[in-house]
Coordinates of C-alpha atoms in Angstrom, one line a residue:
Chain A
M1 CA -37.5 -5.9 2.1
T2 CA -38.9 -8.9 3.9
T3 CA -37.8 -12.6 3.6
T4 CA -40.4 -15.3 5.1
A5 CA -38.9 -18.0 7.1
P6 CA -39.3 -20.8 5.1
E7 CA -37.6 -18.6 2.0
A8 CA -34.6 -17.5 4.7
G9 CA -33.5 -21.2 5.4
R10 CA -34.2 -22.2 1.7
L11 CA -31.4 -19.4 0.5
E12 CA -29.5 -20.1 3.4
A13 CA -29.1 -23.6 2.2
V14 CA -27.9 -22.5 -1.4
F15 CA -25.4 -20.5 0.2
D16 CA -24.0 -22.9 2.5
A17 CA -24.0 -25.7 -0.3
A18 CA -22.0 -23.0 -2.8
V19 CA -19.3 -22.5 0.1
A20 CA -19.7 -26.1 0.8
A21 CA -18.9 -26.8 -3.2
D22 CA -15.9 -23.9 -3.1
E23 CA -18.2 -21.9 -5.2
R24 CA -17.3 -18.1 -5.2
I25 CA -20.0 -16.4 -4.0
E26 CA -20.7 -12.7 -5.9
P27 CA -22.3 -9.1 -4.9
R28 CA -25.9 -10.1 -5.9
D29 CA -26.5 -14.0 -4.4
W30 CA -27.4 -13.8 -1.2
M31 CA -25.6 -13.7 2.2
P32 CA -26.0 -14.1 5.8
D33 CA -25.8 -10.3 7.5
A34 CA -23.2 -11.6 9.4
Y35 CA -20.8 -12.7 6.7
R36 CA -21.5 -9.6 5.0
A37 CA -20.7 -7.8 8.1
T38 CA -17.3 -9.4 8.5
L39 CA -16.5 -9.2 5.0
V40 CA -16.5 -5.6 4.8
R41 CA -14.6 -5.3 8.1
Q42 CA -11.8 -7.5 6.6
I43 CA -11.7 -5.7 3.4
A44 CA -11.8 -2.2 5.2
Q45 CA -9.0 -3.1 7.3
H46 CA -7.2 -4.6 4.5
A47 CA -7.5 -1.2 2.4
H48 CA -6.9 0.8 5.5
S49 CA -3.5 -0.8 6.1
E50 CA -2.2 0.4 2.3
I51 CA -3.2 3.8 3.1
I52 CA -1.8 3.8 6.6
G53 CA 1.0 1.9 5.3
M54 CA 2.1 4.5 2.5
Q55 CA 3.0 6.4 5.4
P56 CA 6.2 5.2 6.9
E57 CA 7.7 3.8 3.5
A58 CA 6.9 7.6 1.5
N59 CA 9.2 8.7 5.4
W60 CA 12.4 7.7 3.3
I61 CA 10.8 8.6 -0.4
T62 CA 12.8 12.3 -0.8
R63 CA 15.9 10.3 1.3
A64 CA 16.2 7.8 -1.1
P65 CA 20.7 7.5 -1.3
S66 CA 20.3 6.5 -4.8
L67 CA 17.3 7.1 -8.1
R68 CA 17.0 3.9 -8.5
R69 CA 16.5 3.1 -5.5
K70 CA 14.0 5.7 -5.2
A71 CA 12.0 5.0 -8.3
I72 CA 11.9 1.6 -6.6
L73 CA 9.9 3.2 -3.5
M74 CA 8.3 5.4 -4.9
A75 CA 6.9 2.7 -7.6
K76 CA 6.2 0.4 -4.4
V77 CA 4.0 3.5 -2.6
Q78 CA 1.8 3.7 -6.2
D79 CA 1.3 0.1 -5.8
E80 CA 0.4 0.6 -2.3
A81 CA -2.3 3.1 -3.3
G82 CA -3.6 1.4 -6.3
H83 CA -4.1 -1.7 -3.6
G84 CA -6.3 0.5 -1.2
L85 CA -8.6 1.3 -4.2
Y86 CA -9.6 -1.9 -5.9
L87 CA -9.9 -2.8 -1.7
Y88 CA -12.1 0.1 -1.3
S89 CA -14.0 -1.3 -4.5
A90 CA -14.6 -4.7 -4.1
A91 CA -16.1 -3.5 -0.3
E92 CA -18.5 -0.6 -2.4
T93 CA -20.2 -4.2 -4.1
L94 CA -20.7 -5.3 -0.3
G95 CA -22.9 -2.0 -0.1
T96 CA -20.5 0.6 2.1
S97 CA -18.9 3.6 0.3
R98 CA -15.1 4.7 0.4
D99 CA -16.6 7.8 2.3
E100 CA -18.2 5.9 4.9
L101 CA -15.2 3.1 5.5
L102 CA -13.0 6.4 5.4
D103 CA -14.8 7.9 8.0
K104 CA -14.8 4.7 10.4
L105 CA -10.6 5.0 9.6
H106 CA -10.7 8.0 10.7
S107 CA -12.7 8.4 13.6
G108 CA -10.7 5.2 14.7
R109 CA -14.3 2.4 14.2
Q110 CA -12.2 0.7 11.9
R111 CA -8.8 -0.5 12.4
Y112 CA -5.8 -1.0 10.2
S113 CA -2.7 -3.8 10.4
S114 CA -1.2 -3.2 14.0
I115 CA 2.5 -2.7 12.4
F116 CA 1.7 0.4 10.8
N117 CA 2.3 1.8 14.0
Y118 CA 6.2 1.5 14.3
P119 CA 8.8 4.0 12.9
T120 CA 10.7 3.8 9.7
L121 CA 14.0 5.0 11.6
T122 CA 16.8 4.3 9.4
W123 CA 16.8 3.3 5.5
A124 CA 17.7 -0.4 6.5
D125 CA 13.8 0.4 7.5
V126 CA 12.4 0.2 3.6
G127 CA 14.0 -3.1 3.2
A128 CA 13.5 -5.0 6.4
I129 CA 9.4 -3.6 5.8
G130 CA 9.9 -5.2 2.2
W131 CA 11.2 -8.6 3.6
L132 CA 9.5 -8.8 6.4
V133 CA 6.6 -7.1 6.6
D134 CA 5.5 -7.5 2.8
G135 CA 6.8 -11.3 3.3
A136 CA 3.9 -11.8 6.4
A137 CA 1.1 -9.7 4.7
I138 CA 1.5 -12.7 1.7
T139 CA 1.7 -15.9 4.0
N140 CA -1.2 -14.3 5.5
Q141 CA -3.2 -13.2 2.0
V142 CA -2.2 -15.6 -1.2
P143 CA -4.4 -18.6 1.0
L144 CA -7.0 -15.5 0.7
C145 CA -6.9 -15.7 -3.1
R146 CA -9.3 -18.8 -2.9
C147 CA -11.5 -16.9 -0.2
S148 CA -15.0 -17.7 -0.7
Y149 CA -16.1 -13.7 -1.7
G150 CA -15.1 -13.2 -5.5
P151 CA -14.5 -10.1 -5.8
Y152 CA -11.8 -9.6 -2.1
A153 CA -10.4 -13.1 -3.8
R154 CA -10.4 -11.5 -7.3
A155 CA -8.5 -8.6 -6.1
M156 CA -6.1 -10.7 -3.7
V157 CA -4.6 -12.0 -7.3
R158 CA -3.3 -9.0 -8.5
I159 CA -2.6 -7.9 -5.1
C160 CA -0.4 -10.6 -4.3
K161 CA 1.3 -10.6 -7.5
E162 CA 2.7 -7.1 -6.8
E163 CA 3.3 -7.7 -3.1
S164 CA 5.9 -10.7 -3.5
F165 CA 7.4 -8.6 -6.1
H166 CA 7.9 -5.5 -3.3
Q167 CA 9.3 -8.3 -0.8
R168 CA 11.7 -9.6 -3.0
Q169 CA 13.1 -6.5 -3.6
G170 CA 12.9 -5.8 0.2
Y171 CA 15.0 -8.2 0.3
E172 CA 17.3 -7.2 -2.4
L173 CA 17.7 -3.8 -0.6
L174 CA 18.7 -5.5 2.1
L175 CA 21.4 -8.2 1.1
A176 CA 22.8 -5.2 -1.0
L177 CA 23.6 -3.3 3.3
S178 CA 24.4 -6.6 4.5
R179 CA 27.5 -7.2 2.3
G180 CA 28.0 -3.5 1.7
T181 CA 30.6 -1.4 4.8
E182 CA 30.3 -2.4 8.0
A183 CA 27.3 0.6 8.9
Q184 CA 25.2 -1.0 5.8
H185 CA 25.3 -4.0 7.6
A186 CA 25.2 -2.5 10.8
M187 CA 21.9 -0.5 9.6
A188 CA 20.7 -3.6 8.2
Q189 CA 20.5 -6.3 11.2
D190 CA 19.4 -3.5 13.3
A191 CA 16.1 -2.9 11.5
V192 CA 15.8 -6.7 11.2
N193 CA 16.0 -6.6 15.1
R194 CA 13.1 -4.1 15.8
W195 CA 10.8 -5.7 13.1
W196 CA 10.9 -8.8 13.3
W197 CA 8.4 -9.7 16.6
P198 CA 5.9 -6.9 14.9
S199 CA 6.2 -9.3 11.8
L200 CA 5.0 -12.0 13.7
M201 CA 2.2 -10.0 15.6
M202 CA 0.6 -9.8 11.7
F203 CA -0.8 -13.2 12.1
G204 CA -2.8 -11.9 15.3
P205 CA -3.3 -13.5 18.1
P206 CA -2.9 -17.1 19.2
D207 CA -5.3 -19.7 18.0
D208 CA -7.3 -20.2 21.0
E209 CA -7.8 -16.5 21.4
S210 CA -9.0 -15.4 17.6
S211 CA -12.6 -14.4 18.6
H212 CA -13.5 -14.0 14.6
S213 CA -11.5 -17.3 13.1
A214 CA -13.8 -20.5 13.2
Q215 CA -16.5 -18.4 11.6
S216 CA -14.2 -17.3 9.2
M217 CA -13.1 -20.2 8.5
A218 CA -16.2 -22.4 8.2
W219 CA -17.5 -19.0 5.5
K220 CA -14.0 -20.0 4.0
I221 CA -13.3 -16.6 4.0
K222 CA -9.7 -17.9 5.9
R223 CA -7.9 -21.0 5.1
H224 CA -5.9 -21.1 8.0
S225 CA -5.4 -20.5 10.9
N226 CA -3.7 -17.9 12.3
D227 CA -0.9 -20.1 14.4
E228 CA -0.5 -22.1 11.3
L229 CA 0.1 -19.3 8.9
R230 CA 2.6 -18.2 12.0
Q231 CA 4.5 -20.4 11.9
R232 CA 5.1 -21.2 8.1
F233 CA 5.8 -17.5 8.0
V234 CA 9.0 -18.5 10.4
D235 CA 9.7 -21.4 8.8
I236 CA 10.3 -19.6 5.2
C237 CA 12.2 -16.6 7.2
V238 CA 14.7 -18.4 8.9
P239 CA 16.3 -19.9 6.0
Q240 CA 16.6 -16.3 4.2
A241 CA 17.8 -14.7 7.2
A242 CA 20.4 -17.5 6.8
S243 CA 21.8 -16.3 3.1
L244 CA 21.0 -12.4 3.9
G245 CA 23.2 -13.2 6.8
L246 CA 21.4 -11.5 9.6
T247 CA 20.2 -13.2 12.2
L248 CA 16.8 -13.3 13.5
P249 CA 16.6 -11.8 17.3
D250 CA 15.6 -14.9 19.0
P251 CA 16.8 -16.7 21.2
D252 CA 14.7 -19.5 21.6
L253 CA 14.9 -19.5 17.5
R254 CA 16.0 -23.5 16.6
W255 CA 15.2 -26.3 14.0
N256 CA 12.6 -28.8 15.2
E257 CA 13.3 -32.3 13.9
E258 CA 10.4 -33.7 15.2
R259 CA 8.0 -31.0 14.4
G260 CA 9.7 -30.6 11.4
H261 CA 9.2 -27.1 11.8
H262 CA 11.5 -24.6 13.9
D263 CA 10.9 -23.7 17.7
F264 CA 10.3 -20.1 18.3
G265 CA 10.1 -17.8 21.5
P266 CA 7.1 -16.0 23.4
I267 CA 5.5 -13.2 21.2
D268 CA 5.0 -10.1 23.6
W269 CA 0.7 -10.0 23.4
D270 CA 0.5 -6.8 26.3
E271 CA 2.9 -5.3 23.2
F272 CA 0.7 -6.6 20.7
H273 CA -2.8 -5.3 22.7
E274 CA -1.4 -2.0 23.6
V275 CA -0.5 -1.0 19.8
L276 CA -3.7 -1.9 19.0
R277 CA -5.8 -0.3 21.7
G278 CA -3.8 2.8 19.7
N279 CA -0.4 3.0 22.5
G280 CA 1.7 2.3 19.7
P281 CA 4.6 4.7 18.8
C282 CA 3.1 6.0 16.3
N283 CA -0.6 5.9 16.1
D284 CA -1.4 9.3 16.8
Q285 CA 1.0 10.7 13.8
R286 CA -0.5 8.0 11.3
I287 CA -4.5 9.1 11.8
S288 CA -3.2 12.5 12.2
R289 CA -1.8 12.4 9.0
R290 CA -4.2 10.7 7.5
R291 CA -7.5 12.9 8.7
Q292 CA -4.6 16.1 8.1
A293 CA -4.5 14.5 3.9
H294 CA -8.0 14.2 3.9
E295 CA -9.4 17.6 5.3
E296 CA -6.9 19.4 4.0
G297 CA -7.9 18.2 0.4
A298 CA -11.7 18.9 1.2
W299 CA -11.7 21.7 -0.8
V300 CA -10.2 20.1 -3.6
R301 CA -12.3 17.3 -3.7
E302 CA -15.4 20.0 -3.9
A303 CA -14.2 21.5 -6.4
A304 CA -14.1 18.4 -8.3
A305 CA -17.7 17.5 -7.6
A306 CA -19.4 21.2 -8.5
Y307 CA -17.0 21.4 -11.5
A308 CA -18.4 17.9 -12.7
A309 CA -22.5 19.2 -11.8
K310 CA -21.6 22.3 -13.9
H311 CA -20.3 20.1 -17.1
G312 CA -21.9 16.7 -16.5
E313 CA -18.2 14.9 -16.2
A314 CA -18.0 12.2 -14.6
K315 CA -16.6 12.7 -10.8
A316 CA -13.3 13.3 -10.4
Chain B
M1 CA 22.2 18.2 -17.5
A2 CA 19.8 21.0 -17.2
L3 CA 17.1 19.2 -18.5
G4 CA 17.7 16.7 -16.4
D5 CA 17.7 18.9 -13.8
D6 CA 14.5 19.8 -13.9
A7 CA 12.7 16.1 -14.3
L8 CA 15.2 15.2 -11.0
V9 CA 14.1 17.9 -8.9
L10 CA 10.1 18.0 -9.9
S11 CA 10.2 14.8 -9.0
H12 CA 11.3 15.5 -6.2
R13 CA 8.8 17.3 -5.3
L14 CA 5.7 15.8 -6.5
G15 CA 7.3 12.7 -4.3
E16 CA 6.6 14.6 -0.9
W17 CA 3.1 14.4 -2.1
A18 CA 3.3 10.2 -1.7
G19 CA 0.4 9.9 1.3
N20 CA -0.9 13.3 1.3
A21 CA -3.4 13.5 -1.5
P22 CA -6.7 15.4 -1.4
V23 CA -7.9 11.6 -3.2
L24 CA -6.8 8.1 -3.5
E25 CA -6.5 8.4 -7.3
E26 CA -4.2 11.4 -6.7
D27 CA -1.8 9.9 -4.8
V28 CA -1.8 7.3 -7.7
A29 CA -1.0 10.1 -10.7
L30 CA 1.6 12.4 -8.8
A31 CA 3.1 9.0 -7.7
N32 CA 2.7 8.0 -11.5
I33 CA 4.3 11.6 -12.6
A34 CA 7.1 11.9 -10.0
L35 CA 8.0 8.3 -11.8
D36 CA 7.9 9.4 -14.8
L37 CA 10.2 12.3 -14.5
L38 CA 12.4 10.4 -13.0
G39 CA 13.1 8.0 -15.5
Q40 CA 14.1 11.2 -17.6
A41 CA 16.3 12.4 -15.4
R42 CA 18.1 8.8 -14.9
T43 CA 18.0 9.0 -18.8
L44 CA 19.5 12.3 -19.0
L45 CA 22.2 12.4 -16.7
S46 CA 23.1 9.3 -17.6
L47 CA 24.6 11.1 -20.9
V48 CA 26.2 13.4 -19.0
G49 CA 27.9 11.3 -16.1
D50 CA 27.1 9.1 -13.1
E51 CA 23.5 9.9 -12.5
D52 CA 23.8 9.4 -8.7
E53 CA 27.3 11.5 -8.4
L54 CA 25.5 13.9 -10.1
A55 CA 22.3 13.9 -8.4
Y56 CA 24.0 13.2 -4.9
L57 CA 27.5 15.0 -4.6
R58 CA 26.9 18.0 -6.4
E59 CA 25.6 21.4 -4.3
E60 CA 23.6 23.8 -5.0
R61 CA 25.3 26.4 -7.5
A62 CA 26.4 23.0 -9.8
F63 CA 22.6 22.1 -10.5
R64 CA 20.9 24.0 -13.6
N65 CA 17.2 23.5 -13.2
V66 CA 15.3 26.2 -13.7
Q67 CA 13.8 27.7 -10.6
L68 CA 10.1 26.8 -11.2
V69 CA 10.0 23.0 -10.8
E70 CA 12.3 23.5 -7.3
Q71 CA 9.3 26.1 -5.9
P72 CA 7.8 24.2 -2.5
N73 CA 4.1 22.2 -3.0
G74 CA 1.8 24.2 -1.3
D75 CA -1.4 23.7 -1.6
F76 CA -2.8 21.5 -4.8
A77 CA -3.6 24.4 -6.7
H78 CA 0.0 25.7 -6.2
T79 CA 1.0 22.2 -7.3
I80 CA -1.2 21.8 -10.4
A81 CA -0.3 25.4 -11.4
R82 CA 3.8 24.3 -11.4
Q83 CA 3.0 21.2 -13.4
L84 CA -0.2 23.2 -16.0
Y85 CA 3.2 26.1 -17.0
F86 CA 6.8 23.2 -16.7
S87 CA 4.2 20.5 -18.5
V88 CA 3.1 22.8 -21.2
Y89 CA 6.7 23.7 -21.7
Q90 CA 8.3 20.4 -21.6
Q91 CA 5.9 18.8 -24.1
L92 CA 6.7 21.8 -27.0
L93 CA 10.4 21.2 -25.7
Y94 CA 10.4 18.1 -26.3
G95 CA 8.0 17.5 -29.2
R96 CA 10.5 19.9 -30.8
L97 CA 13.6 17.9 -29.6
A98 CA 11.9 14.7 -30.9
A99 CA 11.6 15.7 -34.6
E100 CA 15.8 17.2 -34.3
D101 CA 18.3 14.5 -35.6
G102 CA 20.1 15.3 -32.7
P103 CA 21.3 12.9 -29.3
L104 CA 18.5 14.0 -27.7
A105 CA 15.5 12.7 -29.8
P106 CA 15.3 9.4 -29.1
L107 CA 15.0 10.1 -25.4
A108 CA 12.4 13.2 -25.9
A109 CA 10.3 10.9 -28.3
K110 CA 10.1 8.6 -25.9
A111 CA 9.5 11.1 -23.5
V112 CA 7.3 12.8 -24.9
K113 CA 4.3 10.4 -24.6
E114 CA 4.6 10.7 -21.0
V115 CA 4.9 14.3 -20.7
A116 CA 1.3 14.3 -22.3
Y117 CA -0.3 12.8 -19.8
H118 CA 1.4 15.1 -17.6
R119 CA 0.0 17.8 -19.7
D120 CA -3.2 16.6 -19.9
H121 CA -3.4 15.4 -15.8
A122 CA -2.7 19.6 -14.9
E123 CA -5.2 20.8 -17.4
H124 CA -7.8 19.2 -16.5
W125 CA -7.1 19.6 -12.7
T126 CA -6.8 23.5 -13.4
L127 CA -10.2 23.7 -15.0
R128 CA -12.0 21.5 -12.4
L129 CA -10.4 24.4 -9.5
G130 CA -10.6 27.5 -11.6
D131 CA -14.6 26.3 -12.8
G132 CA -15.2 24.8 -9.7
T133 CA -16.3 26.4 -6.0
P134 CA -15.2 29.9 -5.7
E135 CA -12.5 28.8 -2.6
S136 CA -10.9 26.4 -5.3
H137 CA -10.9 30.0 -8.3
E138 CA -9.8 31.7 -5.7
R139 CA -6.9 29.8 -4.9
M140 CA -5.9 28.6 -8.6
Q141 CA -5.7 32.2 -9.7
R142 CA -3.1 32.6 -6.4
A143 CA -1.4 29.7 -7.8
L144 CA -1.0 30.6 -11.3
D145 CA 0.0 34.3 -9.6
A146 CA 2.6 33.3 -7.5
L147 CA 4.4 30.9 -9.5
W148 CA 4.3 33.6 -12.9
R149 CA 7.8 35.4 -11.9
Y150 CA 9.6 32.0 -12.6
T151 CA 8.2 30.9 -16.2
G152 CA 10.1 33.5 -18.6
E153 CA 13.3 31.6 -17.6
L154 CA 12.0 28.8 -19.0
F155 CA 12.8 30.0 -22.4
E156 CA 16.1 30.8 -21.8
P157 CA 18.3 29.5 -24.6
V158 CA 20.1 26.1 -23.0
D159 CA 23.4 25.6 -24.9
G160 CA 23.6 22.6 -27.1
L161 CA 19.3 22.4 -27.9
P162 CA 18.5 23.3 -31.7
V163 CA 15.6 25.1 -30.5
D164 CA 13.5 28.1 -31.4
W165 CA 13.1 29.5 -28.2
T166 CA 10.8 32.8 -29.0
A167 CA 8.5 30.1 -31.4
L168 CA 8.6 27.6 -28.1
H169 CA 7.3 30.9 -25.6
D170 CA 5.0 31.7 -28.1
G171 CA 3.3 28.2 -28.1
W172 CA 3.3 28.3 -24.9
L173 CA 1.7 31.3 -24.0
T174 CA -1.4 30.7 -26.6
A175 CA -1.7 27.3 -24.4
V176 CA -1.5 28.2 -21.3
T177 CA -4.1 31.1 -22.1
G178 CA -6.0 28.8 -23.8
V179 CA -6.8 26.2 -20.0
V180 CA -6.3 29.2 -18.5
E181 CA -9.5 31.3 -19.8
Q182 CA -11.2 27.9 -20.4
A183 CA -11.2 27.7 -16.6
T184 CA -12.2 30.7 -15.9
L185 CA -9.7 32.6 -14.5
T186 CA -6.8 35.3 -15.6
L187 CA -3.3 34.9 -17.3
P188 CA -1.0 36.8 -14.6
G189 CA 0.7 39.3 -16.3
G190 CA 2.2 38.8 -19.8
P191 CA 5.7 38.8 -20.7
Q192 CA 5.3 42.9 -21.1
S193 CA 4.7 42.8 -17.0
G194 CA 7.1 43.7 -14.3
A195 CA 5.9 41.0 -13.1
W196 CA 7.7 38.4 -15.3
T197 CA 11.2 38.1 -13.8
A198 CA 13.5 35.4 -15.3
G199 CA 15.2 33.3 -12.7
A200 CA 19.1 32.3 -13.5
G201 CA 18.7 28.3 -12.3
R202 CA 20.7 28.0 -15.6
Q203 CA 23.3 29.7 -13.9
G204 CA 23.3 27.6 -11.2
I205 CA 21.1 30.8 -8.5
H206 CA 18.6 29.4 -6.9
T207 CA 15.7 29.9 -4.5
E208 CA 16.4 29.0 -0.7
P209 CA 14.0 26.3 -0.6
F210 CA 16.3 24.0 -2.4
G211 CA 18.9 24.5 -0.6
R212 CA 17.2 22.4 2.0
M213 CA 15.5 20.1 -0.3
L214 CA 19.1 18.7 -1.3
A215 CA 20.3 18.6 2.3
E216 CA 17.4 16.3 2.3
M217 CA 18.0 14.6 -0.9
Q218 CA 21.5 14.0 -0.8
H219 CA 21.7 13.4 3.2
L220 CA 21.9 9.4 3.8
H221 CA 24.0 9.1 0.5
R222 CA 26.9 12.0 1.7
S223 CA 26.8 10.4 5.1
H224 CA 27.9 6.8 3.5
P225 CA 30.7 8.1 1.0
G226 CA 31.6 5.5 -1.1
A227 CA 28.8 3.0 0.1
S228 CA 26.6 0.5 -2.8
W229 CA 22.9 1.0 -2.3

């Protein structure tokens, strides 16, 4: 399709006006190629994170210490698969397909959240993931409910409701451990010590190093900067840690009366970049496991397609 | 307790699929079935005692589940064959229990709706795999054959359950035969064949993989005696 220069200018003006007026951009609306590409990248990364994120938690399903906790954890992992499905559908409205996105995940051309490259070593890690990792995700995602792209914003409304439920469950799990035996309390503290800094890294690089931020904010895909959201998260977590009876592993963490925020210590950005480069503790394991599930399932997908072709059934 | 153990153990096996399914929709479906079964197990075990004590502190010889549900997942066809055999059984059994006036009637009435979905899911996949590609056909047949020997035990009378087990068996065989034939597959042997070996799970005699499954399931709970979670 060719568009004349004046026509392109007019479409762009319509788009800019819609974004400026806080109207939603919908799949059939004209949008700049770069806006489309940014959204595909971001939504795909978000979907991949849900899918890869099933692994560290599923790691504990078979060892959950009570039937109630086992049911909660299974339901959570099921929700994550569901979130992956919504998000792949949202990405598909932009003209890509789930198969294409999965290929890019499996070949390392698209990323998922760096946090899922850390291992879940004890049962308390399941609680720390709920409280801190889901907490950070919600802080990041609540503003996305007002994102300029309609399908993404609507997916986020639904996802955020379920995520905040998970976050409360994680907090409650840690509380039970913290108030339990000495060994359980120590297990909870150890998990928080290991997950605190990686959770702060979930907000992405500092504002002066974040390459996509300015454009995403102008397009109202993002509403707040990485550092703003990170600060908001720290301010939320400090009193929660206190009521859990656990400490956060940062000697520099203190209330700053002047700023009205908590000051906190420096983040190890070298570690962050190493994890992003694929050198985190579980990068290989996570992606191999995902590829393996996909490859071992190929014959099942082929069977479903062959059956559908024979019987005119909708594709499974 | 026998029915509670069936649901508990099969739920655990299905939980092992989390994150490993062939498509995302199946991650959702298998987890959903696992959760339904876990819910049934919790209700049933709570009728007998403390659910966690029963799940985590009994040894292998004290479990009363049938051997079918403890069988390892194997490939997707294996999991589907196990689910087909079991879900058809469970739906017919719960249907009967719901119609009786026994203590299990309210539970059975609720569970029978969930189990109808499990059965539908297993039947659809049996059709897709059986009548899909040559490879899926072969895998599905192999799975039906491999698990057949564990089906006889399903119809051993369970103490306290007012069920006509012969009629249950006949209904089950008719239903399973129907699906298997529609899927262009062959039901192995039949009740008269030598392959029809009843297990003894209801007497606490299990297969080797079961001990390992319990070791994994119970390890954390047993490591912290008396702790609450």
